[in-house]
Each structure stands twice: as C-alpha cells, then as structure tokens.
Amino acid sequence: MQDGFLRAAAASIPVAVAAPRRNAAAVCARIDQAHRARAALLVLPELCVTGYTCGDLFLSALLLDAAEEALLNICVHTQNCDPVVVLGVPLRAGGKLYNCAAVLHRGRILGVVPKTWLPNYDVFAEKRCFASAAAYHGPGSVPVSGADVPFGTGLVFACAQMPAFRLGVELCEDVWAPIPPSVRLCLAGATVIANCSASPEAAGKPARRRTLLRAASARGLCGYVYANAGPDESSARAVFSAHHLIAENGDILAEHAPFAPEPGLLVTELDLLTLSAERRRNTTFVPEGAGARAVPFSMPLRPTALSRAVSPHPFVPDDAALRRKRAELLLSIQAHGLRKRLLHTGSRAALLPVTDDLDSVLALLVCARTMDLLGRARHDVLAVTQPGGDRARVLRLCKALGVSVRPNADRAGLARTHAALPLAAPDFTALLLGEAVCAPEAYGVNAAVPRTLVRWLIAAEAERAEEPLRAELRAALSAPDADCAGVSCALTDFCFYHLVRCGAHPRRILRLARAAFGDAAADADILRAMAALTRCLFRRPAALPDHVALGSSAQALHWPPDAAGSLWSEEIDALRRELS
C-alpha cells in the first residue's frame, strides 16, 4: 500500500455445492494465501459460501443457517489477516432472502451489499429464490448472528490510513445492467469496485466480459476486481470457468483465462493515486454522494512490491498490433491538422527547415501525407536544408519522398515567393527543455509529439513503406537518440508523463522509473532527468507553436510562468541525500 499502490487479488475456490463448512475451509485457505502474498484486497465469487448452483436448496433454512455460521467462522479467521475480503453469501433480511456480498476485515463484518439486478433469463432463475436490493426498504443495518451490520447497495468502505482506497461492491449481473450500481459508487468516492460473480461460460462471453470491465473501469475511473465462479459448481445447467479479471481505467492489468489451470490467486497492484489524479483533472467526473454511506476501517500500511508492468515508454503502446493502429491514428491527426491549416491560410506550399534529426524525418513524412490528402504534388513541400549533420542522407530521404529541396536560404523570402506556410519540425521534448525554439509564425508539425514517440512513428511508417523510402527511414532510425539537456530523452519523457500527466511526486516517480528501466537507468540518472525537467517547467516554461494535440502533452501550456518549484526540487534534493 506504499505510494498509492493497492495489491488486489481475485480467486475462486474448489466449491462443494450446498456444503458451507467445506467451502468455509477453502475460503480460509484462500485468505491465508492472500495474506502471504501481501494482498490488501481479496475478492471471491458470488455465493461461494454455499455454491451458486444450489437451486431450490436456497429455500432451505438448514442451508441458510449453515451459511451464516460459515460466514462467522470465516470472519473469525480474518482476525490475524491483512486483506479486506469480499465474498458471496445468501443472507436473510426483512423476511426475504438476498444474494449478498459480505465485506470482512480483521474479525469484523464491515458490511453486507445485496445484489440489485437479478437475472431471470437463459440459464438464470435468481428471482425464484432471491429478492432484489431495490425491493429492500428496511433499516440500514441487519442482524447477523446477533450483531447489527451495515446493509445496502450504497456502502463505501473507506480505509483510514490510505484515503485513496475506498471500496464499492456489486455482484455479477449488476455490472451488465445499463446503469450499474458501480456508477453511483464511483461518484460517491469508491476508487475500487469488487465484483463477486458467477457468470457461466458461453461462446463469445469472455471477450464481452473483457470489454465490459474495460468500459466499467474507464467510465468510473476506478480499479475493478472481478472474481468468477469456477468449474466445481454444478453443471446441471451451465459450466463456470474461473475467468477472473483485474482492470484499471480501461486497461486489463491481469487475467486468469477461462478454464486455465488453477493459478491460486490472480494478483496485481492498482494505482490509486493516479486514479485519484485522473478524477481531479476530469471535469465531467462530478462527485455525487447522495444515498451513499461511508464505512470506515483501519489497515496498516505495508511495503508493496510492484508486480505489475511499468512501461519505460508511457507514450508508446506495448502491444505491437495496437502500436500499428495508434501510429496510423496519430499520423492521420497530424496530417489532417496540417491540411486544415494549409487550406485556411490559402497556402500553396509548405516550407519546412530540415536536418538529419528524427523530428525532421517525421515532419517530412507528415507533410508528404498531407499533400496526398489535398491531392497536391509532393514537390509543394519545400524542404530547406540546414547546416551540419548528414546532408546527403537528408537529400536521399527528400528524393525518396518526392519533396522539393532548397538550400539554406532566406526562408521568409521563400515563403513569400511560394505562398508557403512556415513549419517547424522540433518535437515536444526538445521544445519543453529549451533545446529548440520555433519562429512565432511557424506551425509546429511535431510540437505535441514526445521524443520517444517520434522514433516509433517513423518505425511504423518504415514497416509499410516501399523501397527506396524504407531503406532511408531505416537508416535514419539506426542513429541513436541525442540526449536532451544532458539526460536521456526516454527518462525525460517518462518523468514528464508521471509528473505532469499523473501528478506524481518525485519519490514515487523514482520508484516507478526503477521498476520500468531496471538496470538500464541508475538512480542518479533518474534524479538528474527529474531535476532538469523541473528546472525547465518552473524557470523556462515551454512556448509551443500552434499545433494539434495528440494527447495530453499540451498540459505544459497551462503551467504558470512564475511558479515556484521549490516543493519539487527540495524532494529531489532529499532523495539525492538519502541515496548518497
């Protein structure tokens, strides 16, 4: 639970249908396993105390009494265990039976959440035995073995030691509803949603679950932990596959595939501080706490090792197929933005100063694509070669693209003569760090493209280019990236993303960079990159030329030019002293 990371786990048990004592023992074994794994949250399937597939046995008082007794035994077992445990159990309240999730921690039943949406189609017949939470109009607590326990769908379980950890609960079908309970819970402050589920397997359903949980976690700007029933349930009408998923803000962080070999626990860490930062910056996420109740609990903060992957290149997708699609999208955004500017200004040509740097290569590719969109000849791109570098390579690339070349000359005169729109090639990282300056009248083709993204966009174009263009692009990519302000551009982009985009403080960025780069970056290099970045942000804010936004890099424009950066620089200095 350090630095805003919450280790969460999902699991199923080898359920014995209608045998609460045996199931309680299996649940306790899972809790012990989660405790050893240092999980702070464990989510188990729907009705796992009895088995989901008990059918009309749910009408048996004997089974319900045994389930309540098993729940109490499990609760006692949690006394010396760290995780908050969320598990499914049938409970009676107000003369009706409810399909519930009980939330347990350190020997207490923190609360009970009844299921709202009861499926009664296909293989489901829950309304035969259970009542919906929507039909409950009783008090806000119910007796469970003589103790009053908070009861309702609006419970938000709040950790006193980690304010970013606020837990909401829904059950299986709830998340499939048009407006799931989790929507209201997230607006009421829940940053993590636990779902106790028993979703039978069917053709195409795993993909729909993934899509659903990506959407639920993105819509709620939350972490989502989904535990599904396994194949030990009765197969009288359906088969369950133990398809567990943990999602965060639209991404699947961890998955136990349907019918995969028994894995024990599905475990990963949820980044609650970044989720909280996303909510603060998202103006359409408007908190609304009506009908919600906070249930406080205490949990000691433990060291949390990171098992989740941390990308060293946060602007570049890790998946190869997604990289190709994203490259096409971003290049299209750049080209269409330039197209509109050329049309709006009535420019007959585009004037681009070029060097052998990669940002010039990308700018040339965008210009060529733009002329294709306009149906114009590519020689309407006027590439003005600049002194230094490998001029021969620049000329070969321009020839392969079919653009015009002009020697370094009076650019203003060329622009007037050819009615050309002045362009600038420097990328966002170079502009941010003051490594490049653009003329005030220039349109910044790459002004929203971080340096690490430049290389990847060129590589994507090289994959589908024909000769001789492919050979020229590969030659350009063979040159290593130059450092920015004396530090690695990869580290600069990484630190920028986490400092500005995610609102992280330097100590947390250092930890993330260690996880992302491993031995490829020393602590001193990471701190040097952070120090250089903060100096530029607070002493010399980037003045970006006109450009189209590709993501959120343009946030730097909103940094005040006279802000004091002492909070950040002092923490960086403190980290240096600790490491010396």
XYZ file of C-alpha atoms in Angstrom:
580
model
C 0.000 0.000 0.000
C 3.005 2.282 -0.343
C 2.999 5.197 -2.788
C -0.680 4.756 -3.601
C -0.434 1.169 -4.872
C -3.004 -1.346 -3.621
C -2.282 -5.030 -4.126
C -5.554 -6.702 -5.115
C -6.333 -10.373 -5.632
C -9.160 -12.377 -7.199
C -9.682 -16.111 -6.809
C -12.220 -18.898 -6.814
C -12.392 -21.931 -4.538
C -12.980 -25.641 -5.182
C -16.609 -25.182 -4.184
C -18.712 -28.009 -2.783
C -22.355 -27.311 -3.660
C -24.525 -26.936 -0.547
C -21.611 -27.646 1.836
C -20.888 -24.356 3.660
C -18.440 -25.889 6.166
C -16.201 -27.298 3.455
C -16.418 -24.090 1.473
C -15.523 -22.039 4.548
C -12.338 -24.064 4.941
C -11.471 -23.438 1.274
C -12.187 -19.715 1.692
C -9.938 -19.543 4.763
C -7.156 -21.217 2.799
C -7.515 -18.548 0.092
C -7.436 -15.787 2.712
C -4.209 -17.197 4.148
C -2.759 -17.329 0.649
C -3.722 -13.710 0.010
C -2.219 -12.673 3.353
C 1.083 -14.356 2.476
C 1.011 -12.593 -0.902
C 0.622 -9.247 0.952
C -2.680 -8.536 -0.787
C -4.765 -5.752 0.734
C -7.945 -6.897 -1.026
C -9.242 -10.360 -1.862
C -12.386 -10.859 -3.942
C -14.079 -14.271 -4.130
C -17.014 -15.437 -6.262
C -20.744 -14.945 -5.875
C -22.425 -17.234 -3.314
C -19.145 -19.113 -2.831
C -20.048 -19.959 0.775
C -22.807 -22.282 -0.455
C -22.087 -22.586 -4.156
C -24.029 -20.547 -6.720
C -25.822 -23.560 -8.192
C -27.868 -24.660 -5.158
C -31.174 -24.002 -6.929
C -34.209 -24.545 -4.699
C -31.913 -25.528 -1.843
C -31.630 -21.778 -1.201
C -35.157 -22.048 0.201
C -33.880 -24.418 2.916
C -33.482 -22.823 6.333
C -30.933 -25.510 7.194
C -28.643 -24.402 4.360
C -29.108 -20.713 5.188
C -28.329 -21.287 8.875
C -25.197 -23.216 7.914
C -24.153 -20.443 5.507
C -24.452 -17.802 8.229
C -22.459 -19.943 10.635
C -19.784 -20.478 7.974
C -19.633 -16.733 7.370
C -18.994 -16.097 11.055
C -16.249 -18.729 11.131
C -14.591 -17.120 8.115
C -14.881 -13.728 9.808
C -13.136 -15.022 12.921
C -10.384 -16.442 10.700
C -9.678 -12.973 9.293
C -8.667 -11.607 12.717
C -4.963 -12.010 12.051
C -5.034 -11.475 8.291
C -4.434 -8.222 6.413
C -6.717 -8.395 3.374
C -10.181 -6.937 3.161
C -12.188 -9.969 1.986
C -15.267 -9.704 -0.230
C -17.205 -12.925 -0.755
C -20.660 -14.088 -1.802
C -23.197 -15.480 0.681
C -27.014 -15.800 0.905
C -28.440 -13.799 3.813
C -31.935 -13.127 5.139
C -33.145 -9.600 5.880
C -36.624 -8.211 6.464
C -38.314 -11.530 5.776
C -36.643 -12.008 2.372
C -33.529 -13.745 1.046
C -30.820 -11.714 -0.665
C -27.866 -12.668 -2.810
C -25.159 -10.762 -0.938
C -21.501 -9.876 -0.808
C -20.100 -9.688 2.718
C -17.078 -7.469 3.362
C -14.820 -8.782 6.132
C -11.723 -7.396 7.782
C -9.770 -8.251 10.923
C -12.558 -10.223 12.564
C -15.365 -7.782 11.638
C -18.163 -7.905 9.133
C -17.785 -4.361 7.822
C -20.974 -4.518 5.792
C -23.235 -6.537 3.521
C -24.150 -5.497 -0.037
C -27.236 -7.122 -1.628
C -27.460 -7.719 -5.382
C -29.669 -5.294 -7.304
C -30.114 -6.831 -10.740
C -31.276 -10.454 -10.624
C -31.049 -12.312 -13.939
C -34.028 -14.494 -14.799
C -33.266 -15.479 -18.391
C -31.372 -18.238 -20.223
C -29.838 -20.466 -17.519
C -30.579 -17.992 -14.697
C -33.514 -18.180 -12.289
C -32.412 -15.997 -9.363
C -35.833 -14.417 -8.823
C -37.118 -17.840 -7.881
C -35.322 -17.590 -4.534
C -33.862 -14.103 -4.094
C -35.247 -10.610 -3.730
C -33.648 -7.580 -5.364
C -31.893 -4.955 -3.274
C -34.242 -2.444 -4.922
C -37.149 -4.057 -3.054
C -35.500 -3.626 0.348
C -36.922 -0.718 2.357
C -35.827 -1.739 5.842
C -33.249 -0.196 8.168
C -29.671 0.464 7.089
C -28.354 -2.419 9.138
C -29.398 -6.027 9.615
C -28.642 -8.532 12.381
C -26.104 -11.197 11.524
C -25.857 -13.649 14.414
C -26.972 -11.002 16.872
C -24.737 -8.148 15.654
C -26.038 -5.250 13.571
C -24.174 -4.965 10.297
C -24.455 -2.148 7.705
C -26.655 -3.328 4.818
C -27.321 -1.728 1.454
C -26.041 -1.003 -2.043
C -24.596 2.417 -1.214
C -21.870 1.292 1.178
C -18.389 2.685 0.502
C -15.681 1.107 2.668
C -13.064 3.748 3.469
C -9.527 2.994 4.648
C -8.378 5.492 7.294
C -4.650 5.045 6.610
C -4.956 5.205 2.811
C -7.621 7.753 1.859
C -7.353 6.812 -1.830
C -8.592 3.281 -1.010
C -12.372 3.446 -0.997
C -14.129 0.200 -1.872
C -17.506 -0.292 -3.511
C -19.154 -3.655 -4.209
C -21.528 -5.033 -6.818
C -22.445 -8.579 -7.822
C -22.235 -10.304 -11.206
C -25.281 -9.164 -13.239
C -25.095 -5.710 -11.675
C -22.233 -4.753 -13.995
C -24.202 -5.927 -17.066
C -27.079 -3.536 -16.299
C -27.482 -0.283 -18.298
C -26.681 1.750 -15.177
C -24.680 -0.466 -12.797
C -24.532 0.264 -9.061
C -20.796 0.858 -9.525
C -21.534 4.129 -11.353
C -23.176 5.575 -8.255
C -20.496 4.088 -6.005
C -17.672 5.667 -8.018
C -19.383 9.050 -7.960
C -19.696 8.589 -4.199
C -15.920 8.189 -3.955
C -15.214 4.482 -4.476
C -11.871 4.067 -6.256
C -12.025 0.263 -6.342
C -15.022 -1.883 -7.286
C -15.160 -5.522 -6.211
C -17.471 -7.837 -8.138
C -18.377 -11.263 -6.764
C -19.582 -13.101 -9.842
C -20.930 -16.414 -11.080
C -21.016 -15.891 -14.825
C -21.403 -19.141 -16.787
C -19.282 -19.684 -19.840
C -20.626 -19.381 -23.368
C -19.288 -18.739 -26.847
C -18.036 -15.162 -27.116
C -18.656 -14.329 -23.479
C -15.012 -13.952 -22.324
C -14.470 -11.190 -24.893
C -17.672 -9.458 -23.778
C -16.534 -9.615 -20.129
C -13.224 -8.011 -21.022
C -14.978 -5.260 -22.972
C -17.465 -4.727 -20.163
C -14.829 -4.416 -17.444
C -12.631 -2.161 -19.550
C -15.646 0.090 -20.032
C -16.726 -0.074 -16.372
C -13.255 0.818 -15.085
C -12.825 3.588 -17.673
C -16.255 5.091 -17.047
C -15.741 5.034 -13.276
C -12.036 5.994 -13.404
C -11.510 3.134 -10.983
C -9.879 -0.195 -10.361
C -12.159 -3.184 -10.917
C -11.573 -6.626 -9.366
C -13.782 -9.366 -10.800
C -13.809 -12.886 -9.304
C -15.807 -15.530 -11.152
C -17.057 -18.949 -10.057
C -15.055 -21.979 -11.150
C -15.812 -25.346 -12.775
C -16.568 -27.086 -9.454
C -20.068 -25.570 -9.465
C -22.883 -27.897 -10.502
C -23.021 -28.450 -14.270
C -26.767 -29.168 -14.270
C -27.452 -26.108 -16.438
C -24.159 -24.343 -17.106
C -20.394 -24.505 -16.634
C -18.297 -21.836 -14.926
C -14.713 -21.119 -15.904
C -12.991 -19.111 -13.112
C -12.460 -16.219 -15.530
C -11.012 -13.580 -13.195
C -10.074 -10.077 -14.312
C -8.484 -7.018 -12.732
C -8.928 -3.788 -14.696
C -7.889 -0.184 -14.197
C -9.172 2.842 -16.093
C -9.899 0.959 -19.308
C -6.965 -1.478 -19.232
C -6.919 -5.136 -18.227
C -4.000 -5.425 -15.805
C -4.300 -9.136 -15.038
C -6.445 -12.026 -16.227
C -6.953 -15.681 -15.418
C -8.169 -17.108 -18.709
C -11.305 -19.289 -18.762
C -10.568 -22.880 -17.740
C -6.857 -22.173 -17.354
C -5.011 -24.383 -14.860
C -5.629 -23.496 -11.215
C -3.465 -20.432 -10.546
C -4.205 -19.838 -6.876
C -4.517 -16.060 -6.827
C -4.731 -13.543 -9.619
C -2.721 -10.656 -8.165
C -1.667 -7.212 -9.298
C -1.407 -3.674 -7.961
C -3.935 -0.914 -8.568
C -2.531 2.607 -8.881
C -4.964 4.548 -6.718
C -3.031 7.824 -6.705
C -3.095 8.044 -10.492
C -6.805 7.212 -10.492
C -7.406 9.991 -7.970
C -5.401 12.408 -10.131
C -7.428 11.413 -13.193
C -10.634 12.173 -11.342
C -9.392 15.582 -10.265
C -8.477 16.616 -13.788
C -11.589 15.169 -15.439
C -14.233 17.888 -15.259
C -17.040 15.552 -16.320
C -16.432 13.306 -13.305
C -18.647 15.116 -10.801
C -18.819 13.522 -7.321
C -22.296 12.791 -6.048
C -22.673 11.181 -2.641
C -26.462 11.060 -2.295
C -27.574 7.749 -0.831
C -24.052 6.570 -0.067
C -22.687 5.653 3.368
C -19.041 5.529 4.349
C -17.967 2.548 6.435
C -14.522 3.281 7.912
C -11.902 0.650 8.667
C -8.216 0.649 9.592
C -5.449 -1.177 7.774
C -1.737 -0.778 8.461
C 0.318 0.410 5.510
C 2.659 -2.330 4.324
C 5.515 -2.227 1.801
C 4.127 -3.131 -1.628
C 6.475 -4.639 -4.185
C 5.338 -3.929 -7.739
C 4.468 -6.977 -9.809
C 2.584 -5.004 -12.477
C 4.495 -3.933 -15.547
C 5.569 -0.293 -15.702
C 6.304 0.816 -19.253
C 9.551 2.761 -19.746
C 7.849 4.462 -22.710
C 4.420 5.553 -21.445
C 3.563 7.354 -24.708
C 4.105 4.164 -26.752
C 1.720 1.177 -26.516
C 3.352 -2.101 -25.525
C 1.204 -4.265 -27.820
C 2.576 -4.446 -31.388
C -0.845 -4.542 -33.078
C -2.043 -1.594 -31.014
C 1.169 0.287 -31.839
C 0.464 -0.012 -35.557
C -3.127 1.186 -35.166
C -2.091 4.037 -32.890
C 0.634 5.106 -35.306
C -1.844 5.365 -38.156
C -4.227 7.364 -35.979
C -1.583 9.818 -34.763
C -0.078 10.349 -38.212
C -3.585 10.957 -39.559
C -4.248 13.526 -36.821
C -1.019 15.341 -37.674
C -1.703 15.274 -41.413
C -5.314 16.410 -41.128
C -4.326 19.209 -38.763
C -1.723 20.464 -41.241
C -4.187 20.053 -44.125
C -6.715 22.321 -42.415
C -4.057 24.940 -41.652
C -2.878 24.989 -45.275
C -6.440 25.361 -46.554
C -7.347 28.023 -44.004
C -4.290 30.173 -44.772
C -4.604 29.696 -48.523
C -1.010 28.459 -48.645
C 0.111 26.870 -51.891
C 3.127 25.170 -50.336
C 4.653 24.083 -47.009
C 8.076 25.412 -46.007
C 9.977 23.075 -43.661
C 13.544 23.575 -42.362
C 15.086 20.088 -42.153
C 18.119 18.409 -40.602
C 19.071 14.759 -40.279
C 17.338 14.594 -36.861
C 14.386 12.276 -36.408
C 11.920 15.088 -35.784
C 12.690 16.422 -39.287
C 12.176 12.934 -40.721
C 8.756 12.671 -39.076
C 7.791 16.172 -40.195
C 8.661 15.263 -43.807
C 6.505 12.136 -43.582
C 3.579 14.176 -42.248
C 3.994 16.814 -44.960
C 4.052 14.171 -47.714
C 0.941 12.536 -46.309
C -0.774 15.931 -46.102
C -0.136 16.716 -49.763
C -1.583 13.305 -50.658
C -4.721 14.200 -48.674
C -5.002 17.510 -50.540
C -4.444 15.875 -53.911
C -1.425 18.092 -54.480
C 2.020 17.206 -55.761
C 4.542 16.421 -53.057
C 7.004 18.891 -54.536
C 4.789 21.561 -52.912
C 6.709 20.637 -49.758
C 9.789 22.869 -49.713
C 12.459 21.212 -47.560
C 15.069 23.801 -46.623
C 18.290 22.016 -45.639
C 20.087 23.321 -42.563
C 23.853 23.377 -41.921
C 25.509 20.387 -40.239
C 24.569 16.755 -39.974
C 24.411 14.189 -42.772
C 23.146 16.358 -45.627
C 23.474 13.525 -48.132
C 21.043 11.394 -46.124
C 18.582 14.301 -45.943
C 18.729 14.679 -49.725
C 18.175 10.960 -50.293
C 15.141 10.983 -47.983
C 13.651 14.040 -49.723
C 14.165 12.363 -53.099
C 12.502 9.150 -51.896
C 9.521 11.173 -50.673
C 9.339 13.308 -53.796
C 9.566 16.657 -51.995
C 11.422 19.740 -53.219
C 14.772 20.675 -51.686
C 16.062 24.178 -51.171
C 19.480 25.072 -49.715
C 19.603 27.054 -46.501
C 18.462 30.479 -47.597
C 16.158 33.349 -46.818
C 13.159 31.408 -45.520
C 10.961 34.488 -45.267
C 11.668 35.234 -48.917
C 10.907 31.653 -49.952
C 7.643 31.739 -48.007
C 6.563 34.947 -49.783
C 7.632 33.751 -53.227
C 5.845 30.410 -52.993
C 2.935 31.486 -50.727
C 4.203 28.796 -48.339
C 3.123 28.101 -44.774
C 6.190 28.186 -42.452
C 6.528 24.943 -40.497
C 8.708 23.802 -37.590
C 9.936 20.255 -37.020
C 11.142 20.200 -33.360
C 9.368 17.667 -31.151
C 7.661 18.314 -27.845
C 10.563 17.098 -25.676
C 13.073 19.399 -27.377
C 10.713 22.372 -27.075
C 9.909 21.570 -23.456
C 13.568 21.501 -22.443
C 14.504 24.551 -24.489
C 16.693 22.517 -26.855
C 14.841 24.063 -29.807
C 12.970 27.281 -30.483
C 10.357 27.854 -33.177
C 9.651 31.052 -35.079
C 6.439 32.611 -33.743
C 4.687 32.350 -37.127
C 5.595 28.668 -37.641
C 3.136 25.794 -37.357
C 4.583 23.019 -35.161
C 4.117 19.741 -37.009
C 5.611 17.726 -34.118
C 5.031 20.126 -31.232
C 2.763 17.611 -29.465
C 4.948 14.557 -30.149
C 7.307 13.448 -27.337
C 10.758 12.317 -28.499
C 10.156 8.637 -27.690
C 7.029 8.753 -29.840
C 8.862 10.287 -32.817
C 11.097 7.246 -33.328
C 8.181 4.840 -33.025
C 6.013 6.717 -35.561
C 8.853 6.666 -38.081
C 9.379 2.937 -37.430
C 5.679 2.297 -38.098
C 5.922 4.122 -41.436
C 9.109 2.217 -42.317
C 7.291 -1.113 -41.858
C 4.872 -0.400 -44.687
C 6.996 1.858 -46.901
C 8.399 0.634 -50.195
C 11.980 0.954 -51.357
C 13.896 3.244 -51.504
C 11.930 5.095 -48.804
C 12.062 2.104 -46.447
C 15.856 1.963 -46.619
C 16.144 5.706 -45.912
C 13.808 5.530 -42.934
C 15.701 2.572 -41.507
C 18.963 4.439 -41.962
C 17.517 7.385 -40.038
C 16.351 5.077 -37.259
C 19.804 3.495 -36.944
C 21.160 6.689 -35.390
C 20.804 6.823 -31.580
C 18.638 9.484 -29.988
C 20.536 12.540 -28.855
C 20.195 13.426 -25.184
C 18.007 16.345 -24.156
C 19.563 18.841 -21.722
C 22.261 16.270 -20.991
C 19.869 13.485 -19.951
C 18.201 10.577 -21.677
C 15.114 11.580 -23.661
C 13.437 8.338 -22.602
C 13.886 9.307 -18.941
C 12.724 12.871 -19.657
C 9.530 11.693 -21.354
C 8.927 9.158 -18.574
C 9.345 11.763 -15.835
C 7.198 14.285 -17.695
C 4.370 11.802 -18.121
C 4.290 10.888 -14.442
C 4.948 14.382 -13.094
C 2.522 16.344 -15.275
C 0.086 13.794 -16.653
C -0.295 11.719 -13.478
C 0.546 14.321 -10.824
C 3.143 12.072 -9.159
C 5.735 13.412 -6.731
C 9.466 12.752 -7.275
C 9.787 9.904 -4.756
C 7.029 7.976 -6.497
C 8.499 8.730 -9.943
C 11.850 7.328 -8.794
C 10.193 4.134 -7.690
C 8.272 3.801 -10.959
C 11.387 4.505 -13.025
C 13.302 1.818 -11.156
C 10.543 -0.665 -11.995
C 10.372 0.468 -15.625
C 14.060 0.759 -16.552
C 15.698 -1.675 -14.113
C 19.473 -1.703 -14.516
C 19.249 0.422 -17.695
C 18.940 3.612 -15.631
C 20.814 4.473 -12.458
C 19.096 6.360 -9.660
C 21.401 9.327 -10.281
C 20.322 9.481 -13.938
C 16.641 9.344 -12.994
C 17.059 12.162 -10.483
C 19.077 14.182 -12.998
C 16.253 13.839 -15.520
C 13.708 14.933 -12.923
C 15.819 17.899 -11.895
C 16.337 19.047 -15.496
C 12.633 18.698 -16.215
C 11.507 20.641 -13.159
C 14.042 23.407 -13.874
C 12.618 23.834 -17.356
C 8.996 23.650 -16.246
C 9.382 26.180 -13.454
C 12.061 28.513 -14.838
C 11.554 28.343 -18.567
C 8.050 27.107 -19.456
C 7.724 25.804 -22.982
C 6.333 28.231 -25.546
C 4.847 25.801 -28.021
C 3.937 26.899 -31.543
C 0.464 26.302 -32.977
C -0.137 22.590 -33.275
C -2.788 19.907 -32.969
C -2.957 17.953 -29.713
C -2.344 14.224 -29.910
C -2.914 13.533 -26.226
C -2.348 15.451 -23.028
C 1.224 16.738 -23.548
C -0.112 20.252 -24.120
C -0.920 20.443 -20.412
C 2.502 22.079 -20.076
C 0.984 25.169 -21.676
C -1.113 25.715 -18.573
C 1.814 25.870 -16.156
C 2.235 29.391 -14.763
C 5.482 31.005 -15.923
C 6.293 32.398 -12.473
C 5.515 29.393 -10.236
C 7.995 28.352 -7.547
C 9.330 24.833 -7.997
C 10.832 24.509 -4.530
C 8.457 21.720 -3.413
C 9.688 19.501 -6.232
C 13.356 20.484 -6.169
C 13.551 20.027 -2.391
C 12.169 16.497 -2.628
C 14.630 15.667 -5.411
C 17.479 17.015 -3.258
C 16.232 14.964 -0.289
C 16.259 11.831 -2.441
C 19.827 12.579 -3.508
C 20.912 12.886 0.106
C 19.208 9.604 1.011
C 20.979 7.809 -1.823
C 24.426 9.335 -1.234
